[in-house]
Structure formats: structure tokens, C-alpha cells
Amino acid sequence: QVQLVESGGGLVLAVGSLRLSCLVSGRTFSTFVMGWFRQGPGKEREFVAAINSIGSSITYADSVKGRFTISRDNAKKTLYLQMNSLKPEDTAVYYCAARPYYISKSAEDYAYWGQGTQVTVSS
């Protein structure tokens, strides 16, 4: 059984920062590729960032490149997303997700999902 629980969302002013966390239960966290996705109001779920099991390969959506940083601590079974220079268009529910093997930007490839955490960026 694998469970993902996000935390760290909230309300922040534009150009501010937030750090999201995703705690993963189960013994296989260190073997998973982990990803962050988001779904804004009236929008489809979109890819944000992903990291491979050992943190040696990372990819970002163009919209967040240079502002967001994905990282993981396998000892703590925790995934992070540091979000800087936030913009109102970053407002969304942010989800962490897990899958085996290799990085994918497609939500359909991820087998395990958290419940999401709301991030609201006010101008």
C-alpha cells in the first residue's frame, strides 16, 4: 500500500515563495519516480516537475523552469517542491504522484496520487 500526503500549500502574495512537501508511506519510495502536477481553476491537470529515484535526473515544465525546484529525501520518504517568484497563474491544486521506472510528463503514467494541496497566489 502506497499513500501520498501533500502539505505546505496556502495563500501567498505574488513574487513570494512556498515549499510543498509530499510524504510517502510504504517501503518503495526510493525506487519511485516522483512528480508534481497541478490543476488550476477550469483547467486540465498539467505537469510541473519530475525527479528520478536517486535525484540524478530532473525535468520541469517550461512555465516553472528557473522558479521551481524539485527535490527528494529518500531517507525521509519525502518529495519537495520549492516555489519561488510565484505568479497568480501558479494558483492551482498541486498533486504529487509516483510511478516506477523512468520519468514521464504524462499524468496517465503515474499510478499513485496524493489528495492535493491548494496554492493560491494573490496579486
Short mmCIF file of N, CA, C and O in Angstrom, two decimals:
data_model
loop_
_atom_site.label_atom_id
_atom_site.label_comp_id
_atom_site.label_asym_id
_atom_site.label_seq_id
_atom_site.Cartn_x
_atom_site.Cartn_y
_atom_site.Cartn_z
N GLN A 1 0.85 -1.19 0.00
CA GLN A 1 0.00 0.00 0.00
C GLN A 1 0.89 1.24 0.00
O GLN A 1 1.78 1.38 0.83
N VAL A 2 0.64 2.12 -0.95
CA VAL A 2 1.40 3.35 -1.06
C VAL A 2 0.43 4.52 -0.89
O VAL A 2 -0.59 4.59 -1.58
N GLN A 3 0.76 5.41 0.03
CA GLN A 3 -0.06 6.61 0.23
C GLN A 3 0.81 7.84 0.15
O GLN A 3 1.94 7.84 0.65
N LEU A 4 0.28 8.88 -0.47
CA LEU A 4 0.99 10.13 -0.64
C LEU A 4 0.18 11.24 0.02
O LEU A 4 -1.03 11.35 -0.22
N VAL A 5 0.84 12.04 0.84
CA VAL A 5 0.15 13.13 1.53
C VAL A 5 0.93 14.42 1.34
O VAL A 5 2.07 14.54 1.80
N GLU A 6 0.30 15.37 0.65
CA GLU A 6 0.92 16.67 0.41
C GLU A 6 0.64 17.63 1.56
O GLU A 6 -0.37 17.52 2.26
N SER A 7 1.54 18.58 1.73
CA SER A 7 1.35 19.66 2.70
C SER A 7 2.14 20.87 2.24
O SER A 7 2.98 20.77 1.33
N GLY A 8 1.85 22.01 2.86
CA GLY A 8 2.63 23.21 2.59
C GLY A 8 1.94 24.25 1.73
O GLY A 8 2.49 25.32 1.49
N GLY A 9 0.75 23.92 1.22
CA GLY A 9 0.05 24.90 0.42
C GLY A 9 -0.48 26.04 1.26
O GLY A 9 -0.39 26.04 2.48
N GLY A 10 -1.00 27.06 0.58
CA GLY A 10 -1.56 28.20 1.29
C GLY A 10 -1.73 29.39 0.39
O GLY A 10 -1.66 29.27 -0.84
N LEU A 11 -1.96 30.53 1.02
CA LEU A 11 -2.15 31.79 0.31
C LEU A 11 -0.86 32.60 0.41
O LEU A 11 -0.32 32.78 1.50
N VAL A 12 -0.39 33.10 -0.73
CA VAL A 12 0.85 33.85 -0.75
C VAL A 12 0.72 34.99 -1.75
O VAL A 12 -0.02 34.88 -2.74
N LEU A 13 1.40 36.08 -1.50
CA LEU A 13 1.41 37.19 -2.43
C LEU A 13 2.33 36.89 -3.62
O LEU A 13 3.28 36.11 -3.49
N ALA A 14 2.01 37.50 -4.73
CA ALA A 14 2.85 37.34 -5.92
C ALA A 14 4.30 37.70 -5.58
O ALA A 14 4.56 38.56 -4.74
N VAL A 15 5.22 37.01 -6.22
CA VAL A 15 6.68 37.03 -6.05
C VAL A 15 7.12 36.40 -4.73
O VAL A 15 8.32 36.34 -4.45
N GLY A 16 6.15 35.88 -3.95
CA GLY A 16 6.51 35.18 -2.74
C GLY A 16 6.93 33.75 -3.01
O GLY A 16 7.05 33.33 -4.16
N SER A 17 7.15 32.99 -1.92
CA SER A 17 7.64 31.61 -2.01
C SER A 17 6.82 30.69 -1.13
O SER A 17 6.25 31.11 -0.12
N LEU A 18 6.79 29.44 -1.53
CA LEU A 18 6.21 28.36 -0.74
C LEU A 18 7.02 27.11 -0.99
O LEU A 18 7.62 26.95 -2.06
N ARG A 19 7.02 26.21 -0.01
CA ARG A 19 7.61 24.90 -0.21
C ARG A 19 6.58 23.84 0.09
O ARG A 19 6.04 23.76 1.20
N LEU A 20 6.31 23.03 -0.91
CA LEU A 20 5.40 21.91 -0.75
C LEU A 20 6.18 20.65 -0.38
O LEU A 20 7.32 20.48 -0.81
N SER A 21 5.54 19.81 0.41
CA SER A 21 6.11 18.53 0.77
C SER A 21 5.13 17.43 0.44
O SER A 21 3.91 17.64 0.43
N CYS A 22 5.66 16.24 0.19
CA CYS A 22 4.83 15.07 -0.08
C CYS A 22 5.46 13.90 0.66
O CYS A 22 6.53 13.44 0.29
N LEU A 23 4.78 13.44 1.70
CA LEU A 23 5.26 12.30 2.48
C LEU A 23 4.66 11.03 1.92
O LEU A 23 3.44 10.93 1.74
N VAL A 24 5.50 10.06 1.67
CA VAL A 24 5.07 8.82 1.03
C VAL A 24 5.22 7.66 2.01
O VAL A 24 6.30 7.44 2.56
N SER A 25 4.15 6.94 2.23
CA SER A 25 4.22 5.76 3.09
C SER A 25 4.53 4.54 2.25
O SER A 25 4.34 4.54 1.04
N GLY A 26 5.00 3.50 2.88
CA GLY A 26 5.39 2.30 2.14
C GLY A 26 6.90 2.23 2.02
O GLY A 26 7.60 3.22 2.19
N ARG A 27 7.39 1.07 1.65
CA ARG A 27 8.83 0.85 1.68
C ARG A 27 9.51 1.04 0.33
O ARG A 27 10.70 0.80 0.22
N THR A 28 8.76 1.49 -0.67
CA THR A 28 9.34 1.54 -2.00
C THR A 28 9.59 2.95 -2.51
O THR A 28 9.84 3.14 -3.68
N PHE A 29 9.55 3.95 -1.62
CA PHE A 29 9.71 5.33 -2.07
C PHE A 29 11.00 5.50 -2.86
O PHE A 29 11.01 6.15 -3.89
N SER A 30 12.09 4.92 -2.41
CA SER A 30 13.39 5.14 -3.04
C SER A 30 13.48 4.55 -4.43
O SER A 30 14.43 4.82 -5.16
N THR A 31 12.51 3.73 -4.83
CA THR A 31 12.52 3.16 -6.17
C THR A 31 11.61 3.92 -7.13
O THR A 31 11.63 3.67 -8.33
N PHE A 32 10.82 4.86 -6.60
CA PHE A 32 9.84 5.54 -7.43
C PHE A 32 10.40 6.78 -8.11
O PHE A 32 11.18 7.53 -7.53
N VAL A 33 9.95 7.00 -9.34
CA VAL A 33 9.99 8.32 -9.94
C VAL A 33 8.87 9.13 -9.29
O VAL A 33 7.76 8.61 -9.10
N MET A 34 9.16 10.38 -8.95
CA MET A 34 8.16 11.24 -8.32
C MET A 34 7.91 12.47 -9.17
O MET A 34 8.83 13.03 -9.79
N GLY A 35 6.66 12.88 -9.18
CA GLY A 35 6.31 14.05 -9.98
C GLY A 35 5.37 14.98 -9.23
O GLY A 35 4.70 14.58 -8.28
N TRP A 36 5.37 16.22 -9.66
CA TRP A 36 4.40 17.21 -9.22
C TRP A 36 3.55 17.63 -10.43
O TRP A 36 4.09 17.90 -11.50
N PHE A 37 2.25 17.67 -10.20
CA PHE A 37 1.30 18.15 -11.19
C PHE A 37 0.43 19.21 -10.53
O PHE A 37 0.40 19.31 -9.32
N ARG A 38 -0.27 19.98 -11.35
CA ARG A 38 -1.19 20.96 -10.79
C ARG A 38 -2.42 21.10 -11.68
O ARG A 38 -2.37 20.81 -12.87
N GLN A 39 -3.50 21.54 -11.05
CA GLN A 39 -4.74 21.76 -11.78
C GLN A 39 -5.33 23.08 -11.33
O GLN A 39 -5.77 23.20 -10.17
N GLY A 40 -5.31 24.06 -12.21
CA GLY A 40 -5.88 25.36 -11.91
C GLY A 40 -7.37 25.38 -12.16
O GLY A 40 -7.92 24.46 -12.77
N PRO A 41 -8.04 26.43 -11.71
CA PRO A 41 -9.49 26.53 -11.90
C PRO A 41 -9.87 26.48 -13.37
O PRO A 41 -9.36 27.28 -14.17
N GLY A 42 -10.74 25.56 -13.71
CA GLY A 42 -11.20 25.44 -15.08
C GLY A 42 -10.17 24.89 -16.05
O GLY A 42 -10.37 24.98 -17.27
N LYS A 43 -9.08 24.36 -15.54
CA LYS A 43 -8.02 23.86 -16.41
C LYS A 43 -7.81 22.37 -16.22
O LYS A 43 -8.22 21.79 -15.22
N GLU A 44 -7.14 21.76 -17.18
CA GLU A 44 -6.77 20.36 -17.05
C GLU A 44 -5.53 20.23 -16.17
O GLU A 44 -4.76 21.17 -16.02
N ARG A 45 -5.36 19.04 -15.62
CA ARG A 45 -4.17 18.79 -14.83
C ARG A 45 -2.94 18.87 -15.71
O ARG A 45 -2.92 18.33 -16.82
N GLU A 46 -1.89 19.55 -15.23
CA GLU A 46 -0.69 19.72 -16.04
C GLU A 46 0.56 19.35 -15.27
O GLU A 46 0.61 19.47 -14.03
N PHE A 47 1.55 18.92 -16.00
CA PHE A 47 2.84 18.54 -15.44
C PHE A 47 3.59 19.76 -14.93
O PHE A 47 3.58 20.81 -15.57
N VAL A 48 4.25 19.61 -13.78
CA VAL A 48 5.07 20.68 -13.23
C VAL A 48 6.54 20.28 -13.21
O VAL A 48 7.40 21.00 -13.73
N ALA A 49 6.85 19.15 -12.58
CA ALA A 49 8.24 18.72 -12.45
C ALA A 49 8.28 17.25 -12.09
O ALA A 49 7.31 16.72 -11.54
N ALA A 50 9.41 16.62 -12.38
CA ALA A 50 9.59 15.21 -12.01
C ALA A 50 11.05 14.95 -11.70
O ALA A 50 11.94 15.64 -12.21
N ILE A 51 11.28 13.93 -10.88
CA ILE A 51 12.64 13.58 -10.46
C ILE A 51 12.74 12.06 -10.41
O ILE A 51 11.80 11.38 -9.98
N ASN A 52 13.88 11.52 -10.83
CA ASN A 52 14.02 10.06 -10.82
C ASN A 52 14.33 9.57 -9.40
O ASN A 52 14.44 10.35 -8.47
N SER A 53 14.48 8.28 -9.27
CA SER A 53 14.53 7.67 -7.94
C SER A 53 15.72 8.12 -7.11
O SER A 53 15.62 8.18 -5.88
N ILE A 54 16.83 8.45 -7.75
CA ILE A 54 18.02 8.85 -6.98
C ILE A 54 18.32 10.34 -7.11
O ILE A 54 19.33 10.82 -6.60
N GLY A 55 17.46 11.07 -7.78
CA GLY A 55 17.62 12.51 -7.88
C GLY A 55 18.62 12.97 -8.91
O GLY A 55 18.99 14.15 -8.93
N SER A 56 19.06 12.08 -9.77
CA SER A 56 20.08 12.43 -10.75
C SER A 56 19.51 12.97 -12.06
O SER A 56 20.24 13.51 -12.88
N SER A 57 18.22 12.81 -12.24
CA SER A 57 17.56 13.30 -13.45
C SER A 57 16.30 14.06 -13.05
O SER A 57 15.46 13.55 -12.31
N ILE A 58 16.19 15.30 -13.54
CA ILE A 58 15.08 16.18 -13.19
C ILE A 58 14.60 16.87 -14.46
O ILE A 58 15.41 17.23 -15.33
N THR A 59 13.30 17.06 -14.55
CA THR A 59 12.75 17.81 -15.66
C THR A 59 11.63 18.72 -15.16
O THR A 59 10.95 18.39 -14.19
N TYR A 60 11.47 19.86 -15.82
CA TYR A 60 10.48 20.86 -15.43
C TYR A 60 9.63 21.27 -16.63
O TYR A 60 10.08 21.24 -17.77
N ALA A 61 8.42 21.71 -16.33
CA ALA A 61 7.63 22.39 -17.34
C ALA A 61 8.28 23.75 -17.62
O ALA A 61 8.86 24.37 -16.72
N ASP A 62 8.16 24.20 -18.86
CA ASP A 62 8.76 25.48 -19.23
C ASP A 62 8.22 26.63 -18.37
O ASP A 62 8.93 27.58 -18.08
N SER A 63 6.96 26.52 -17.98
CA SER A 63 6.31 27.60 -17.24
C SER A 63 6.88 27.81 -15.84
O SER A 63 6.68 28.87 -15.24
N VAL A 64 7.59 26.81 -15.30
CA VAL A 64 8.12 26.93 -13.95
C VAL A 64 9.64 26.88 -13.91
O VAL A 64 10.23 27.09 -12.84
N LYS A 65 10.26 26.63 -15.03
CA LYS A 65 11.71 26.49 -15.08
C LYS A 65 12.38 27.76 -14.58
O LYS A 65 12.02 28.87 -14.99
N GLY A 66 13.35 27.59 -13.69
CA GLY A 66 14.05 28.74 -13.13
C GLY A 66 13.39 29.32 -11.89
O GLY A 66 14.00 30.14 -11.20
N ARG A 67 12.15 28.92 -11.62
CA ARG A 67 11.44 29.42 -10.43
C ARG A 67 11.17 28.31 -9.42
O ARG A 67 11.17 28.57 -8.22
N PHE A 68 10.91 27.10 -9.89
CA PHE A 68 10.58 25.98 -9.02
C PHE A 68 11.76 25.01 -8.98
O PHE A 68 12.47 24.84 -9.97
N THR A 69 11.91 24.35 -7.84
CA THR A 69 12.95 23.32 -7.68
C THR A 69 12.34 22.09 -7.03
O THR A 69 11.79 22.17 -5.93
N ILE A 70 12.47 20.95 -7.70
CA ILE A 70 12.01 19.69 -7.15
C ILE A 70 13.19 18.97 -6.51
O ILE A 70 14.32 19.03 -7.02
N SER A 71 12.95 18.33 -5.38
CA SER A 71 13.99 17.57 -4.72
C SER A 71 13.35 16.46 -3.90
O SER A 71 12.14 16.44 -3.71
N ARG A 72 14.18 15.54 -3.43
CA ARG A 72 13.66 14.43 -2.64
C ARG A 72 14.67 14.03 -1.57
O ARG A 72 15.87 14.21 -1.75
N ASP A 73 14.15 13.49 -0.49
CA ASP A 73 14.97 12.93 0.59
C ASP A 73 14.49 11.50 0.78
O ASP A 73 13.45 11.27 1.41
N ASN A 74 15.24 10.56 0.24
CA ASN A 74 14.79 9.16 0.31
C ASN A 74 14.78 8.63 1.74
O ASN A 74 13.97 7.76 2.07
N ALA A 75 15.66 9.13 2.58
CA ALA A 75 15.67 8.68 3.98
C ALA A 75 14.40 9.11 4.69
O ALA A 75 13.90 8.39 5.57
N LYS A 76 13.88 10.26 4.33
CA LYS A 76 12.66 10.77 4.96
C LYS A 76 11.42 10.41 4.16
O LYS A 76 10.30 10.78 4.54
N LYS A 77 11.59 9.75 3.02
CA LYS A 77 10.46 9.37 2.15
C LYS A 77 9.63 10.61 1.79
O LYS A 77 8.39 10.56 1.79
N THR A 78 10.30 11.67 1.47
CA THR A 78 9.62 12.94 1.24
C THR A 78 10.10 13.59 -0.05
O THR A 78 11.30 13.61 -0.34
N LEU A 79 9.13 14.09 -0.80
CA LEU A 79 9.36 14.85 -2.02
C LEU A 79 9.07 16.31 -1.71
O LEU A 79 8.16 16.62 -0.93
N TYR A 80 9.83 17.20 -2.34
CA TYR A 80 9.65 18.63 -2.10
C TYR A 80 9.46 19.39 -3.42
O TYR A 80 9.92 18.95 -4.47
N LEU A 81 8.81 20.52 -3.31
CA LEU A 81 8.76 21.47 -4.43
C LEU A 81 8.92 22.87 -3.85
O LEU A 81 8.02 23.37 -3.17
N GLN A 82 10.09 23.45 -4.08
CA GLN A 82 10.34 24.82 -3.67
C GLN A 82 9.87 25.74 -4.78
O GLN A 82 10.33 25.63 -5.92
N MET A 83 8.95 26.63 -4.45
CA MET A 83 8.36 27.51 -5.45
C MET A 83 8.71 28.95 -5.11
O MET A 83 8.31 29.45 -4.05
N ASN A 84 9.46 29.58 -5.97
CA ASN A 84 9.87 30.98 -5.78
C ASN A 84 9.27 31.86 -6.88
O ASN A 84 8.83 31.35 -7.91
N SER A 85 9.28 33.14 -6.65
CA SER A 85 8.77 34.11 -7.64
C SER A 85 7.39 33.70 -8.14
O SER A 85 7.12 33.69 -9.35
N LEU A 86 6.53 33.37 -7.22
CA LEU A 86 5.21 32.89 -7.58
C LEU A 86 4.39 33.95 -8.30
O LEU A 86 4.50 35.15 -8.02
N LYS A 87 3.56 33.48 -9.21
CA LYS A 87 2.70 34.34 -10.03
C LYS A 87 1.25 33.93 -9.81
O LYS A 87 0.98 32.77 -9.48
N PRO A 88 0.32 34.84 -10.05
CA PRO A 88 -1.09 34.46 -9.90
C PRO A 88 -1.48 33.26 -10.75
O PRO A 88 -2.32 32.46 -10.33
N GLU A 89 -0.85 33.10 -11.90
CA GLU A 89 -1.17 31.95 -12.76
C GLU A 89 -0.65 30.63 -12.21
O GLU A 89 -0.95 29.57 -12.77
N ASP A 90 0.12 30.66 -11.13
CA ASP A 90 0.53 29.42 -10.47
C ASP A 90 -0.56 28.91 -9.52
O ASP A 90 -0.42 27.82 -8.95
N THR A 91 -1.62 29.67 -9.35
CA THR A 91 -2.72 29.24 -8.48
C THR A 91 -3.32 27.95 -8.99
O THR A 91 -3.70 27.83 -10.16
N ALA A 92 -3.36 26.94 -8.12
CA ALA A 92 -3.83 25.61 -8.52
C ALA A 92 -3.83 24.69 -7.31
O ALA A 92 -3.26 25.02 -6.27
N VAL A 93 -4.45 23.55 -7.49
CA VAL A 93 -4.25 22.45 -6.55
C VAL A 93 -3.03 21.66 -7.05
O VAL A 93 -2.97 21.29 -8.22
N TYR A 94 -2.08 21.47 -6.16
CA TYR A 94 -0.84 20.78 -6.51
C TYR A 94 -0.88 19.35 -5.98
O TYR A 94 -1.21 19.12 -4.81
N TYR A 95 -0.55 18.41 -6.86
CA TYR A 95 -0.57 16.99 -6.53
C TYR A 95 0.82 16.40 -6.69
O TYR A 95 1.53 16.71 -7.65
N CYS A 96 1.18 15.52 -5.77
CA CYS A 96 2.37 14.70 -6.00
C CYS A 96 1.91 13.32 -6.51
O CYS A 96 0.79 12.88 -6.22
N ALA A 97 2.78 12.70 -7.26
CA ALA A 97 2.45 11.43 -7.88
C ALA A 97 3.69 10.56 -7.97
O ALA A 97 4.82 11.07 -7.99
N ALA A 98 3.48 9.25 -8.03
CA ALA A 98 4.59 8.30 -8.06
C ALA A 98 4.37 7.26 -9.14
O ALA A 98 3.23 6.85 -9.42
N ARG A 99 5.48 6.83 -9.71
CA ARG A 99 5.44 5.75 -10.69
C ARG A 99 6.79 5.04 -10.67
O ARG A 99 7.79 5.62 -10.27
N PRO A 100 6.83 3.77 -11.11
CA PRO A 100 8.12 3.08 -11.20
C PRO A 100 8.87 3.45 -12.47
O PRO A 100 8.31 4.07 -13.38
N TYR A 101 10.13 3.03 -12.52
CA TYR A 101 10.96 3.09 -13.71
C TYR A 101 11.42 4.49 -14.08
O TYR A 101 12.26 5.05 -13.43
N TYR A 102 10.91 5.10 -15.14
CA TYR A 102 11.52 6.30 -15.67
C TYR A 102 10.56 7.49 -15.66
O TYR A 102 9.35 7.32 -15.55
N ILE A 103 11.16 8.65 -15.80
CA ILE A 103 10.40 9.91 -15.74
C ILE A 103 9.39 10.00 -16.89
O ILE A 103 9.69 9.65 -18.03
N SER A 104 8.22 10.49 -16.57
CA SER A 104 7.20 10.78 -17.56
C SER A 104 6.55 12.10 -17.22
O SER A 104 6.40 12.44 -16.05
N LYS A 105 6.15 12.84 -18.25
CA LYS A 105 5.41 14.09 -18.06
C LYS A 105 3.90 13.89 -18.18
O LYS A 105 3.13 14.84 -18.06
N SER A 106 3.48 12.66 -18.40
CA SER A 106 2.08 12.35 -18.60
C SER A 106 1.43 11.87 -17.32
O SER A 106 1.89 10.89 -16.71
N ALA A 107 0.37 12.53 -16.91
CA ALA A 107 -0.31 12.13 -15.68
C ALA A 107 -0.82 10.69 -15.74
O ALA A 107 -0.85 10.00 -14.71
N GLU A 108 -1.17 10.23 -16.92
CA GLU A 108 -1.71 8.89 -17.06
C GLU A 108 -0.69 7.81 -16.71
O GLU A 108 -1.06 6.66 -16.43
N ASP A 109 0.58 8.15 -16.71
CA ASP A 109 1.62 7.17 -16.42
C ASP A 109 1.87 6.98 -14.93
O ASP A 109 2.62 6.08 -14.53
N TYR A 110 1.27 7.83 -14.10
CA TYR A 110 1.52 7.76 -12.66
C TYR A 110 0.43 6.96 -11.96
O TYR A 110 -0.76 7.22 -12.15
N ALA A 111 0.84 5.98 -11.16
CA ALA A 111 -0.11 5.06 -10.55
C ALA A 111 -0.63 5.54 -9.20
O ALA A 111 -1.73 5.15 -8.80
N TYR A 112 0.15 6.33 -8.51
CA TYR A 112 -0.20 6.73 -7.15
C TYR A 112 -0.25 8.25 -7.07
O TYR A 112 0.63 8.95 -7.59
N TRP A 113 -1.29 8.74 -6.35
CA TRP A 113 -1.53 10.17 -6.26
C TRP A 113 -1.88 10.57 -4.83
O TRP A 113 -2.51 9.82 -4.09
N GLY A 114 -1.47 11.79 -4.48
CA GLY A 114 -1.92 12.38 -3.24
C GLY A 114 -3.26 13.07 -3.43
O GLY A 114 -3.82 13.10 -4.54
N GLN A 115 -3.76 13.65 -2.34
CA GLN A 115 -5.08 14.27 -2.38
C GLN A 115 -5.02 15.72 -2.86
O GLN A 115 -6.04 16.31 -3.17
N GLY A 116 -3.83 16.29 -2.91
CA GLY A 116 -3.65 17.64 -3.39
C GLY A 116 -3.59 18.67 -2.28
O GLY A 116 -4.15 18.47 -1.19
N THR A 117 -2.90 19.76 -2.55
CA THR A 117 -2.83 20.88 -1.62
C THR A 117 -3.01 22.18 -2.42
O THR A 117 -2.43 22.34 -3.49
N GLN A 118 -3.84 23.07 -1.90
CA GLN A 118 -4.19 24.28 -2.62
C GLN A 118 -3.10 25.33 -2.47
O GLN A 118 -2.67 25.64 -1.35
N VAL A 119 -2.71 25.91 -3.59
CA VAL A 119 -1.79 27.05 -3.59
C VAL A 119 -2.52 28.21 -4.27
O VAL A 119 -2.99 28.07 -5.40
N THR A 120 -2.64 29.31 -3.57
CA THR A 120 -3.30 30.49 -4.11
C THR A 120 -2.32 31.65 -4.07
O THR A 120 -1.80 31.98 -3.02
N VAL A 121 -2.09 32.25 -5.24
CA VAL A 121 -1.16 33.37 -5.35
C VAL A 121 -1.97 34.62 -5.66
O VAL A 121 -2.64 34.70 -6.68
N SER A 122 -1.90 35.56 -4.76
CA SER A 122 -2.67 36.80 -4.90
C SER A 122 -1.79 37.92 -5.43
O SER A 122 -0.64 38.06 -5.03
N SER A 123 -2.37 38.71 -6.33
CA SER A 123 -1.65 39.86 -6.86
C SER A 123 -1.92 41.10 -6.02
O SER A 123 -1.30 42.13 -6.24
#
